[in-house]
Coordinates of C-alpha atoms in Angstrom, one line a residue:
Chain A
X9 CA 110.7 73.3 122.8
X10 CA 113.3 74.2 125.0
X11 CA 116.4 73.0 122.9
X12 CA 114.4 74.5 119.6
X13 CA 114.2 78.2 121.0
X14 CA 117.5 77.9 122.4
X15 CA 119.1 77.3 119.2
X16 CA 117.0 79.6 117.4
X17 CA 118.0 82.1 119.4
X18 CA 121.6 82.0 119.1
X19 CA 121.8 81.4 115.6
X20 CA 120.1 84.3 114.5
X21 CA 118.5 86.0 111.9
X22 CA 117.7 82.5 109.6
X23 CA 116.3 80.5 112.7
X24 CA 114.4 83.2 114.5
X25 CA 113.1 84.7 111.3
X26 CA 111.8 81.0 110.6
X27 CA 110.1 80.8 113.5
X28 CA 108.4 84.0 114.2
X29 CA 107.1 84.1 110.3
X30 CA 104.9 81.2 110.3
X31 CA 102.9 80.7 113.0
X32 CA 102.1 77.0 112.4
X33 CA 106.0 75.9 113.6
X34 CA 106.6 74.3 116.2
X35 CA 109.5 72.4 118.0
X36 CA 109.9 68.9 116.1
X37 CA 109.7 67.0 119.4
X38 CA 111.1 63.2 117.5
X39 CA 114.2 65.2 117.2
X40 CA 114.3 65.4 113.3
X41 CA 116.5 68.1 112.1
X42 CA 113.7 69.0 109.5
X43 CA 109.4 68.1 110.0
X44 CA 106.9 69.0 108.5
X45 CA 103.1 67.8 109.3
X46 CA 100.0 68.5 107.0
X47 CA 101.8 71.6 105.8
X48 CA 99.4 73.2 102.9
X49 CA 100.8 76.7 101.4
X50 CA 98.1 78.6 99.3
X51 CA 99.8 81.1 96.8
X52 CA 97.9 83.5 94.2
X53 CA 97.7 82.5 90.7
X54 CA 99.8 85.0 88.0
X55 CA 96.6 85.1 85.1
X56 CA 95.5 88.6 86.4
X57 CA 97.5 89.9 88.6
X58 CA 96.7 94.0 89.5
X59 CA 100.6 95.3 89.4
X60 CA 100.3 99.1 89.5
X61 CA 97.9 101.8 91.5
X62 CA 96.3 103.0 88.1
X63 CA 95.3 99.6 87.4
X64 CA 93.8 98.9 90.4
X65 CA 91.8 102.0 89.9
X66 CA 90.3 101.4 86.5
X67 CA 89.4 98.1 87.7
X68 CA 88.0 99.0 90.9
X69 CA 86.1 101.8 89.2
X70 CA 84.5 99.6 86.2
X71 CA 82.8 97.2 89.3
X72 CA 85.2 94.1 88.4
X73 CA 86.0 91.7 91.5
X74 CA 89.2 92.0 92.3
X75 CA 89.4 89.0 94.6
X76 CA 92.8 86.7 93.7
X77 CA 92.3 83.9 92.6
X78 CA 94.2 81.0 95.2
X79 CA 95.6 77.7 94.6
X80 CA 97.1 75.1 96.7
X81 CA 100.4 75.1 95.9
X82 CA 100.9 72.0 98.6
X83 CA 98.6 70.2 99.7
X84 CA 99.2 68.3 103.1
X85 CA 102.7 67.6 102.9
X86 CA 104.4 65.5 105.7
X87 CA 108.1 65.1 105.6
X88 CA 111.0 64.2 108.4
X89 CA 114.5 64.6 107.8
X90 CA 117.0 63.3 110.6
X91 CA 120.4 64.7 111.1
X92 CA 122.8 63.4 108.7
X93 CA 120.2 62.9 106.2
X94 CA 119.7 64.0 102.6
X95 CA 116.1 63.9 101.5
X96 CA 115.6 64.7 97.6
X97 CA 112.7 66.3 95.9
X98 CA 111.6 65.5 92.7
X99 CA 108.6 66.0 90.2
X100 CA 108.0 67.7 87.3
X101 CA 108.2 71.9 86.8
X102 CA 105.3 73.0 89.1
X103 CA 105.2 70.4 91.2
X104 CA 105.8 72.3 94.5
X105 CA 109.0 71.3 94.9
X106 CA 110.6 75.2 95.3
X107 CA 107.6 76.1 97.3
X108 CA 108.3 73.2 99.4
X109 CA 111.7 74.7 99.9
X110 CA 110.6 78.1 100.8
X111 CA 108.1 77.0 103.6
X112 CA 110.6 75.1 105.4
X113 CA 113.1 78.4 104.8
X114 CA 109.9 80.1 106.8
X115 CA 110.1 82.5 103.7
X116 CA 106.6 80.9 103.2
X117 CA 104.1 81.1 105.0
X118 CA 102.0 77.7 105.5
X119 CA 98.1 78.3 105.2
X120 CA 97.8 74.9 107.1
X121 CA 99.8 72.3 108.8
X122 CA 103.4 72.7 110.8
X123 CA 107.0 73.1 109.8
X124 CA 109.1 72.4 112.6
X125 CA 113.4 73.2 112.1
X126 CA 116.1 73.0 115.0
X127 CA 118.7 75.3 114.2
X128 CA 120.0 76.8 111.8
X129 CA 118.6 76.4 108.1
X130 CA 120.6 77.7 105.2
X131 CA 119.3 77.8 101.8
X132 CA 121.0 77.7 98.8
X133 CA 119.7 80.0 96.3
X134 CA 119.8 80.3 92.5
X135 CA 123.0 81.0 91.0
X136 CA 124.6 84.2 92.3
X137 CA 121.3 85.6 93.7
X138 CA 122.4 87.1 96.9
X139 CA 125.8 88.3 95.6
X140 CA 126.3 91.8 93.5
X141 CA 128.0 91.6 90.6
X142 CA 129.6 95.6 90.9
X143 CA 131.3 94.0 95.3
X144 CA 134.4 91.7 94.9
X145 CA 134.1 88.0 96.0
X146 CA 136.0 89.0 99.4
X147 CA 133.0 91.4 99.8
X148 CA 130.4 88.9 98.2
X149 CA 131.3 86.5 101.0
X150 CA 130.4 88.7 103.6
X151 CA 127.1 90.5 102.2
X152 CA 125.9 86.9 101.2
X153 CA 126.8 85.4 104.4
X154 CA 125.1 87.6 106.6
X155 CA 122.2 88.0 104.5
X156 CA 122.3 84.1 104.8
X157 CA 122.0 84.5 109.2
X158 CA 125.5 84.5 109.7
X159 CA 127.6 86.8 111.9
X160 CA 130.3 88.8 110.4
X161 CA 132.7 87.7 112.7
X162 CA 131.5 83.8 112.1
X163 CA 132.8 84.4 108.1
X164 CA 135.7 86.4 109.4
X165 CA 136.7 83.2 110.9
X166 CA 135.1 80.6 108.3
X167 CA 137.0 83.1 105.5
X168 CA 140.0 80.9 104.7
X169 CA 137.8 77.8 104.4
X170 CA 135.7 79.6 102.1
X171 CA 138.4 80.9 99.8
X172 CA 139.9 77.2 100.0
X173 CA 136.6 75.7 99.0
X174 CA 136.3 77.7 96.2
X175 CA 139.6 77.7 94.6
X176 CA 139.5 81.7 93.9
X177 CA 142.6 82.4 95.7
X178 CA 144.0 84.6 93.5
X179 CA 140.2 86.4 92.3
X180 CA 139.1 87.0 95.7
X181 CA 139.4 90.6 95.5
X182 CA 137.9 90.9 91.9
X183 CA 134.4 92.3 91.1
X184 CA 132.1 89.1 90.7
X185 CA 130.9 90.7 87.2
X186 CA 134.3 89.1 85.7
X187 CA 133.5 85.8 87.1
X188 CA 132.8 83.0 85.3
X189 CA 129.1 81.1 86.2
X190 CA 131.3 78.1 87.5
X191 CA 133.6 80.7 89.9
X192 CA 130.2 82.1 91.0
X193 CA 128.6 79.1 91.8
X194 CA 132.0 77.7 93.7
X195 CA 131.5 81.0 96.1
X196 CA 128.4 80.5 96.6
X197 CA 128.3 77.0 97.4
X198 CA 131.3 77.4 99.8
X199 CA 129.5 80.7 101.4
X200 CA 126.6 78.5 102.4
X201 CA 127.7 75.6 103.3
X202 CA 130.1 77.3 105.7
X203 CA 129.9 77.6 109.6
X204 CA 127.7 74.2 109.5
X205 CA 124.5 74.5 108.8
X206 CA 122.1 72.5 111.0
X207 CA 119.7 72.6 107.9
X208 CA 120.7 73.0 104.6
X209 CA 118.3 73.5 101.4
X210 CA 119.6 73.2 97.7
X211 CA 117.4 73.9 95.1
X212 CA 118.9 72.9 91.8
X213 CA 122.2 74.5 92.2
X214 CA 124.7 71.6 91.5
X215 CA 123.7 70.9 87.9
X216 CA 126.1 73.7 87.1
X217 CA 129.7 73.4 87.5
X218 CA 132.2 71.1 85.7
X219 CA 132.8 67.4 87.0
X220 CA 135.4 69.1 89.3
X221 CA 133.5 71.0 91.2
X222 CA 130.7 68.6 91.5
X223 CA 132.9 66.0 92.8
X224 CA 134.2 68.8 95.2
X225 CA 130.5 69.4 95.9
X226 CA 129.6 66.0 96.9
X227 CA 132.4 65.6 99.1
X228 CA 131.4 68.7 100.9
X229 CA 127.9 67.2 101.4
X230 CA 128.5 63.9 102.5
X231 CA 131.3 65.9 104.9
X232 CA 128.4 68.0 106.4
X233 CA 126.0 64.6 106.7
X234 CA 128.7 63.3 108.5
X235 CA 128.4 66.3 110.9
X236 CA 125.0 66.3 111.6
X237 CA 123.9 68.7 108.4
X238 CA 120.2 67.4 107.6
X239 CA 120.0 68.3 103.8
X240 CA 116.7 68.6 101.3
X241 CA 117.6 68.7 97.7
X242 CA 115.3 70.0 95.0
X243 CA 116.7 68.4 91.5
X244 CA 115.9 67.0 88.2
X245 CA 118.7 65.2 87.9
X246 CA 118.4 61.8 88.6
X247 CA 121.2 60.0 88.8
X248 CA 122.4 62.6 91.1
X249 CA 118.9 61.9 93.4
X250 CA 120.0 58.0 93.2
X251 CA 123.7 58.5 94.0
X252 CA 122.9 60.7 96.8
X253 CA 119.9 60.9 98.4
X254 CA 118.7 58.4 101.4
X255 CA 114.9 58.9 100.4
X256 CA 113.3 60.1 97.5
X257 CA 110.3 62.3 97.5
X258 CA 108.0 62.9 94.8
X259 CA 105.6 65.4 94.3
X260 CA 103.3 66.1 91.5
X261 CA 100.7 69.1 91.6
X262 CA 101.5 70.0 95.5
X263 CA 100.7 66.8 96.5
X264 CA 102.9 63.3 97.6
X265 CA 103.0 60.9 95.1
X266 CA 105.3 58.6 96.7
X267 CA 107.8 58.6 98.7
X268 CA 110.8 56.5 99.8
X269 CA 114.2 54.6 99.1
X270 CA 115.5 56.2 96.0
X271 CA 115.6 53.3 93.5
X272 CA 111.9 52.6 93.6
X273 CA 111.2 56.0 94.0
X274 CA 113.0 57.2 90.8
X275 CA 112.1 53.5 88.9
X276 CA 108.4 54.8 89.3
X277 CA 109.0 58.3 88.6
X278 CA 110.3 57.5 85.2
X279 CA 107.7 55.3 84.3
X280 CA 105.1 57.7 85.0
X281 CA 107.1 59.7 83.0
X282 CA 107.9 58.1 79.9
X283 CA 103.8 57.1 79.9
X284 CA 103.1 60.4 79.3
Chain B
X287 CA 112.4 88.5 111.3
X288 CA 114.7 90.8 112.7
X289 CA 116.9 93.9 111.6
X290 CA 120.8 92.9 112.8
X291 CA 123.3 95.3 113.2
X292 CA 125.4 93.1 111.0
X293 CA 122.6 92.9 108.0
X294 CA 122.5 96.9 108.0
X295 CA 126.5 97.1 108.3
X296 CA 126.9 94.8 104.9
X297 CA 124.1 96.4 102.7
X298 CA 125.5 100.0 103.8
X299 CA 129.1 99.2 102.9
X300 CA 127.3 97.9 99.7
X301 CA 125.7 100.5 99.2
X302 CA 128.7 103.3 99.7
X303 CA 131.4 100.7 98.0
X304 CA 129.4 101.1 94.8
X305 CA 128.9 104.4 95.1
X306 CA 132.1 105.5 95.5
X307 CA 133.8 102.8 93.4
X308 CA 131.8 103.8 90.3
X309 CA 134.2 106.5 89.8
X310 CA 137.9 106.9 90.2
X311 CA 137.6 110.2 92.5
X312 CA 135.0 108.2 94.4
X313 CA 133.5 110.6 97.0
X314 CA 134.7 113.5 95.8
X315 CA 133.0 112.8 92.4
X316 CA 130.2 112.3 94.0
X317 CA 130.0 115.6 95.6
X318 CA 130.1 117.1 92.0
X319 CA 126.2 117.3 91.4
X320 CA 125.7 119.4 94.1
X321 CA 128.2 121.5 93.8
X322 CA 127.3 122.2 90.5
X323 CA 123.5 122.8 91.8
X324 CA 124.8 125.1 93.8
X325 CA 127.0 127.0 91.3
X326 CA 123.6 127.7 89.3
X327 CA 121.7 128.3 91.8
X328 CA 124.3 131.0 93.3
X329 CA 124.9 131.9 89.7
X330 CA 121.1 132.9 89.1
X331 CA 119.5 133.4 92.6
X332 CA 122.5 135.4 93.9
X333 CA 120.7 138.2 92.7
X334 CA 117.6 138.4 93.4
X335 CA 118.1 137.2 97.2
X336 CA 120.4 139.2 98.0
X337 CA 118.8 139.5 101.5
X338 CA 120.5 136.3 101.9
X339 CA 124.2 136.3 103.7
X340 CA 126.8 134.3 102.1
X341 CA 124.2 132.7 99.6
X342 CA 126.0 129.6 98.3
X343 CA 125.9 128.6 102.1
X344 CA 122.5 128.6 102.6
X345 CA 121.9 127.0 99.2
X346 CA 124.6 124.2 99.5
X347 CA 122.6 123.1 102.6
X348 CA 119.3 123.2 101.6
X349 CA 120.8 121.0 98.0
X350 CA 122.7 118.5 100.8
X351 CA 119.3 117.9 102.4
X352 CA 116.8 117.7 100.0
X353 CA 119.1 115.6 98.3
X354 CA 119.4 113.3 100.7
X355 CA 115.9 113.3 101.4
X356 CA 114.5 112.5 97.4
X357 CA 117.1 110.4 97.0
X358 CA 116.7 108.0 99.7
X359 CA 113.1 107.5 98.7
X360 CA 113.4 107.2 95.2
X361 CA 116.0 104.4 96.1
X362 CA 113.9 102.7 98.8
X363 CA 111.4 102.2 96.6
X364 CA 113.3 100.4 94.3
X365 CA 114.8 98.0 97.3
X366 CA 112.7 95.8 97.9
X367 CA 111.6 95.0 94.1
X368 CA 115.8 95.0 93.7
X369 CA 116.5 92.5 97.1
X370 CA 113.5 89.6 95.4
X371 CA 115.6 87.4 94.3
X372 CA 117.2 87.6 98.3
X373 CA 113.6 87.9 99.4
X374 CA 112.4 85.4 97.4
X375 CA 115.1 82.6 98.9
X376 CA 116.2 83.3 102.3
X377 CA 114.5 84.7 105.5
X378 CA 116.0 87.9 105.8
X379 CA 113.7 90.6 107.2
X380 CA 113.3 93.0 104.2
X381 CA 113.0 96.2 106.4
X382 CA 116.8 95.8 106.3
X383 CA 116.7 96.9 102.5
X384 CA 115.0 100.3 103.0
X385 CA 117.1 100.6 105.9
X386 CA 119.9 100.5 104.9
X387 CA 119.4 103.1 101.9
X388 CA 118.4 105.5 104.6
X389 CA 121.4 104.6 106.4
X390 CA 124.0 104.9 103.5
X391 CA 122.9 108.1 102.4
X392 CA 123.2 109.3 106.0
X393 CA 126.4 108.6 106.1
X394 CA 126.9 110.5 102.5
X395 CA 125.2 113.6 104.0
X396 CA 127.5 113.2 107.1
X397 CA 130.3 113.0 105.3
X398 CA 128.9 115.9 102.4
X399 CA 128.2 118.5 105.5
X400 CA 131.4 117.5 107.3
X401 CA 133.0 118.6 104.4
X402 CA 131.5 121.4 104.0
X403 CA 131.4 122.9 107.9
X404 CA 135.5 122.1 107.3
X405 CA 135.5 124.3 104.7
X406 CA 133.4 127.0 105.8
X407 CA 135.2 127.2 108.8
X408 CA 138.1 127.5 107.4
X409 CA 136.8 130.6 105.4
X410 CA 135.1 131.9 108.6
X411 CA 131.6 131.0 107.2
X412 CA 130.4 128.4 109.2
X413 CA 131.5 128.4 113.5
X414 CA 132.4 124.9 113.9
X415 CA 131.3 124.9 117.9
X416 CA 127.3 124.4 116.3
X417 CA 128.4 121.0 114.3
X418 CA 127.2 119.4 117.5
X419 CA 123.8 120.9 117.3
X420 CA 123.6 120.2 113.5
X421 CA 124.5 116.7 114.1
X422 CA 121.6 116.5 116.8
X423 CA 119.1 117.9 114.0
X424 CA 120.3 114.9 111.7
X425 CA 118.4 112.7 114.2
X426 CA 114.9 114.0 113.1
X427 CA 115.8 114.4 109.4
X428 CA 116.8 110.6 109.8
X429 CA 114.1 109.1 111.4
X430 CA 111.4 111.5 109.2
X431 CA 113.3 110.0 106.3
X432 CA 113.1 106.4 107.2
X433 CA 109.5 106.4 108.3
X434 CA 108.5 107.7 104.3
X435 CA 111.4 105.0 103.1
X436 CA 109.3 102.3 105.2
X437 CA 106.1 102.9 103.8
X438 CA 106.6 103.7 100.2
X439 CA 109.2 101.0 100.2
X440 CA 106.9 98.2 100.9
X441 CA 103.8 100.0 99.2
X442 CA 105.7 99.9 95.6
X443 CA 105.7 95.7 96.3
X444 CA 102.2 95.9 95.4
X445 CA 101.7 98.9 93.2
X446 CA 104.9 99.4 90.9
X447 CA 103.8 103.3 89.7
X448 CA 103.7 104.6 93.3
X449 CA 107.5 105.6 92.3
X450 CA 106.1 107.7 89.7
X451 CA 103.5 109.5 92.1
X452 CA 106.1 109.7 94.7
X453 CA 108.7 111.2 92.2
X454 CA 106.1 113.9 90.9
X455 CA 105.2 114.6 94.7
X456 CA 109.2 114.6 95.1
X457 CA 109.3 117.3 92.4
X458 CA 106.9 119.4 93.9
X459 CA 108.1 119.2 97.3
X460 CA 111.6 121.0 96.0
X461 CA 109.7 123.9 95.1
X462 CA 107.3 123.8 97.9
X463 CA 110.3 123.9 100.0
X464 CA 112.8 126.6 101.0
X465 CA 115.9 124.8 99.5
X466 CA 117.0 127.9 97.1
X467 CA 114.6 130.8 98.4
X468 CA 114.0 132.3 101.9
X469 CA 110.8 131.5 103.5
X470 CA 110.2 135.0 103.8
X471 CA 109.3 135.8 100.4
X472 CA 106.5 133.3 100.4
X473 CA 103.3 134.9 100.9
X474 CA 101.3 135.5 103.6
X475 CA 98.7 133.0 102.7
X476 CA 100.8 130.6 101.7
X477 CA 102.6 130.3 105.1
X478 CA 100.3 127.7 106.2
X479 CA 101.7 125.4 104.0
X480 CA 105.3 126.1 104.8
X481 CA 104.2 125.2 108.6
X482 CA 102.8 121.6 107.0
X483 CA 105.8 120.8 105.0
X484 CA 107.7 118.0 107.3
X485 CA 111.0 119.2 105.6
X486 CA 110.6 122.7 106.5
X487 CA 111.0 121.6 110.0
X488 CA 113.8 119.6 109.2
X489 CA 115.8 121.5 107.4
X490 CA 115.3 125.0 110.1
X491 CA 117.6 123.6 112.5
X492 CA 120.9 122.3 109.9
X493 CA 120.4 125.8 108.5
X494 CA 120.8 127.5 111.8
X495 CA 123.5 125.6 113.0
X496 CA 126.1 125.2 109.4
X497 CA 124.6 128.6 107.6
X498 CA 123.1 131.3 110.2
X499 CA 125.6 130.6 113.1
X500 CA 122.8 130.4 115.7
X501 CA 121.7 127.6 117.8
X502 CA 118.7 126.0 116.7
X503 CA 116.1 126.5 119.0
X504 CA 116.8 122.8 121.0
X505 CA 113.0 123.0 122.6
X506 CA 111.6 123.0 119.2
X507 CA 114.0 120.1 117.7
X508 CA 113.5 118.0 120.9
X509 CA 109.7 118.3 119.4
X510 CA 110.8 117.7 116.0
X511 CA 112.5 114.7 117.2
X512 CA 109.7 113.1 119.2
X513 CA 107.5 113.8 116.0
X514 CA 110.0 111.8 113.8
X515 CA 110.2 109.4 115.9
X516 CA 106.5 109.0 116.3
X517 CA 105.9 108.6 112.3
X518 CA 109.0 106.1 112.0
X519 CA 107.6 103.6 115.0
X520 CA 104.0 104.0 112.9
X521 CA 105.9 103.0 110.2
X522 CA 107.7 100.3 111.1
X523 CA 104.1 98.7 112.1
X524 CA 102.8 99.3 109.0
X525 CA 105.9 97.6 107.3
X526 CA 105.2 95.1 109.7
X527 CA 101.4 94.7 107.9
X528 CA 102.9 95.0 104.6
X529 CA 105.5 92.5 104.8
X530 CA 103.0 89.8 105.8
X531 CA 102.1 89.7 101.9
X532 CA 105.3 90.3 100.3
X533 CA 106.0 86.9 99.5
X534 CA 102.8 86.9 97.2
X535 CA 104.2 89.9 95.2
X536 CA 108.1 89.7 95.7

């Protein structure tokens, strides 16, 4: 508990934020970088949603219910990831696997179970989400950054790395709209992986990118693992899961199906796949 | 969830780089809409309130503020649904978002009526030894501001057409407010209403201090103040409700 607030505390906003959201987190007391126990997260389901105040008053006014309409978006989920390690997620679209990503963010809030983080988690969002397209990338890296948790005076001194990462030398002080996707997704990627992330949560974001810059990617991953980065990785692709992954978990409709050492996981998975 | 320093210091520079960058004259351009505002206004109302000393003054003001104030609302409501795809991936605390508009159109008004007390004094309109005071009455105007920009900012997550209530409301509260006419020519029965508008209050004091050349009474502003700051600590509780749910809707 002890080391857990600590860390949360000097980390700031991503840690803390994580930790007074949900109420069901707790310090991870095995010492995993990332735990989750039992963790259920109920959403609302889109069919009729009530979106404006006029709405709401026609609908209120003819008598109809205007309860939601919940589902379990994941159902009991345990999951432990040590330092050092990179757990993948895979399943088919809807399977829970983003949701997943968003509770152990704390963006989510868990309707049941625990999600326990020491220090620092940084997520990696959908392509360029986070940075403005009218800001340069030398202002990108700092409104991303601290909108990340970081400290402007952490990226002050992380800037160098960054720019080196991301091989935009020369564009760093060009407005992000005349980027190309793969100069976005560089930034981006080098933004959040920066300053060492205890936690680290990639959702889908390496598929872009030209063999380059995945290369350049995986090297920066298996770099962090070295340093104690615990990573989960959201992805459908595959081969990527096998190369990279230490264990493999599959979810289908919120719930485990199986989970494990890559190979078999991902043997399985396609099976159940292909029989469809 | 907490509102850093550092969060609000990013999304303001944001907020003023864009601004000011749209444009090659960046802040003067900005300055041009209600300057032009005022050149009507002088142009028509000149006239028929001529009771009114050094008219473009008083008008020039009264645009500043209420410009600042429909301005900031109309673009807090719009920053939450415009931060969801940050909202929807990291664990930022999304007060920062409404925050910071109020915060980066302080700064514009700062800069607009710093502008405009360097002028004036330098025309003998406005007495520059009252830009303290005025600056104290920015507090109240602030806070006032920020408490609406917290509440309608997180009650447009779940109802989209609030902006267009708010924006009629907005419309309304122009002319329900002294911005181009004394508050003497409203009527007697009327006055009531001037005593319930918030931004009567708010905008007494600036006019004192940049337009009148008198002190605002400080007994009645430290009142003002308390007031504001009353509504914005309500407000930040009820943002606090809100934002329980916003990851439902965002």
């Amino acid at each position: 508990m002890n080391a857990s607030a600590a860390t949360a505390q000097d980390s700031g906003v991503a840690a803390s934020a994580a930790l007074s959201l949900a109420a069901g987190r707790a310090a991870s007391a095995s010492g995993a970088a990332v735990q989750a126990r039992g963790l259920s997260v109920r959403l609302r389901r889109e069919r009729h949603r009530i979106r404006s105040l006029r709405e709401y008053f026609v609908e209120s006014v003819r008598g109809r219910r205007l309860a939601p309409e919940w589902f379990e978006a994941l159902s009991s989920v345990d999951l432990q990831v040590e330092a050092g390690g990179l757990l993948a997620v895979i399943g088919a679209n809807g399977a829970g696997k983003t949701t997943l990503l968003r509770a152990l963010a704390g963006i989510v809030a868990p309707s049941a179970g625990t999600v326990a983080i020491r220090g620092r988690v940084a997520p990696l969002l959908e392509l360029g989400a986070g940075f403005d397209p009218e800001l340069t990338g030398r202002e990108n890296v700092f409104l991303f950054g601290v909108l990340l948790g970081r400290r402007r005076k952490q990226l002050r001194d992380a800037y160098a790395s960054i720019v080196a990462f991301s091989g935009l030398g020369d564009s760093m002080d060009v407005a992000i709209k005349n980027y190309s996707s793969g100069m976005v997704a560089r930034l981006g990627f080098a933004v959040a992986t920066a300053c060492e992330p205890e936690v680290l949560l990639i959702d889908e974001v390496l598929a872009v990118g030209d063999e380059a810059f995945r290369a350049q990617c995986s090297e920066r991953i298996a770099g962090l693992r070295a340093g104690g980065t615990a990573i989960v990785l959201v992805s459908h692709d595959l081969s990527l899961v096998e190369r990279e992954a230490d264990r493999v978990l599959w979810l289908d409709g919120g719930r485990i199906v199986a989970e494990g050492a890559p190979s078999g996981v991902v043997a399985r998975y396609l099976g159940r796949e292909t029989a469809r | 969830m907490t509102v850093t320093l550092d969060g609000l210091h990013v999304l303001v520079a944001r907020a003023l780089t864009v601004r000011y960058r749209r444009s090659s004259l960046g802040f003067a351009w900005s300055l041009l809409q209600p300057l032009m505002a005022m050149a009507i206004l002088t142009a028509v109302f000149a006239q028929v309130f001529v009771s009114i000393e050094r008219y473009p003054i008083y008008v020039i003001v009264g645009v500043f503020v209420w410009g600042f104030f429909s301005l900031t609302l109309v673009q807090a409501m719009d920053s939450l649904l415009g931060a969801a795809p940050i909202l929807r991936r990291v664990a930022v605390a999304p007060a920062l978002f409404p925050l910071a508009v109020v915060a980066a159109n302080l700064v514009h008004l700062l800069l607009s009526l710093a502008l405009l007390a360097a002028v004036g004094a330098a025309f003998g309109l406005v007495t520059l030894s009252l830009v303290p005071a005025a600056l104290l009455a920015l507090l109240p105007l602030g806070l006032f501001t920020a408490a609406l920009a917290l509440v309608l900012s997180a009650v447009c997550v779940f109802f989209h057409d609030v902006r267009y209530f708010a924006e009629g409301i907005l419309l309304i509260g122009f002319y329900a407010t002294p911005v181009m006419y004394p508050p003497s020519i409203v009527p007697e029965r009327w006055t009531a209403l001037l005593t319930l508008n918030p931004m009567v209050w708010l905008l007494a004091p600036l006019r004192d201090a940049l337009w009148a050349g008198v002190c605002p009474d400080l007994s009645r502003l430290f009142t003002t103040t308390l007031a504001a700051a009353l509504a914005a600590a309500a407000a930040a509780l009820v943002f606090q409700r809100l934002s329980r749910r916003f990851y439902l809707y965002l």
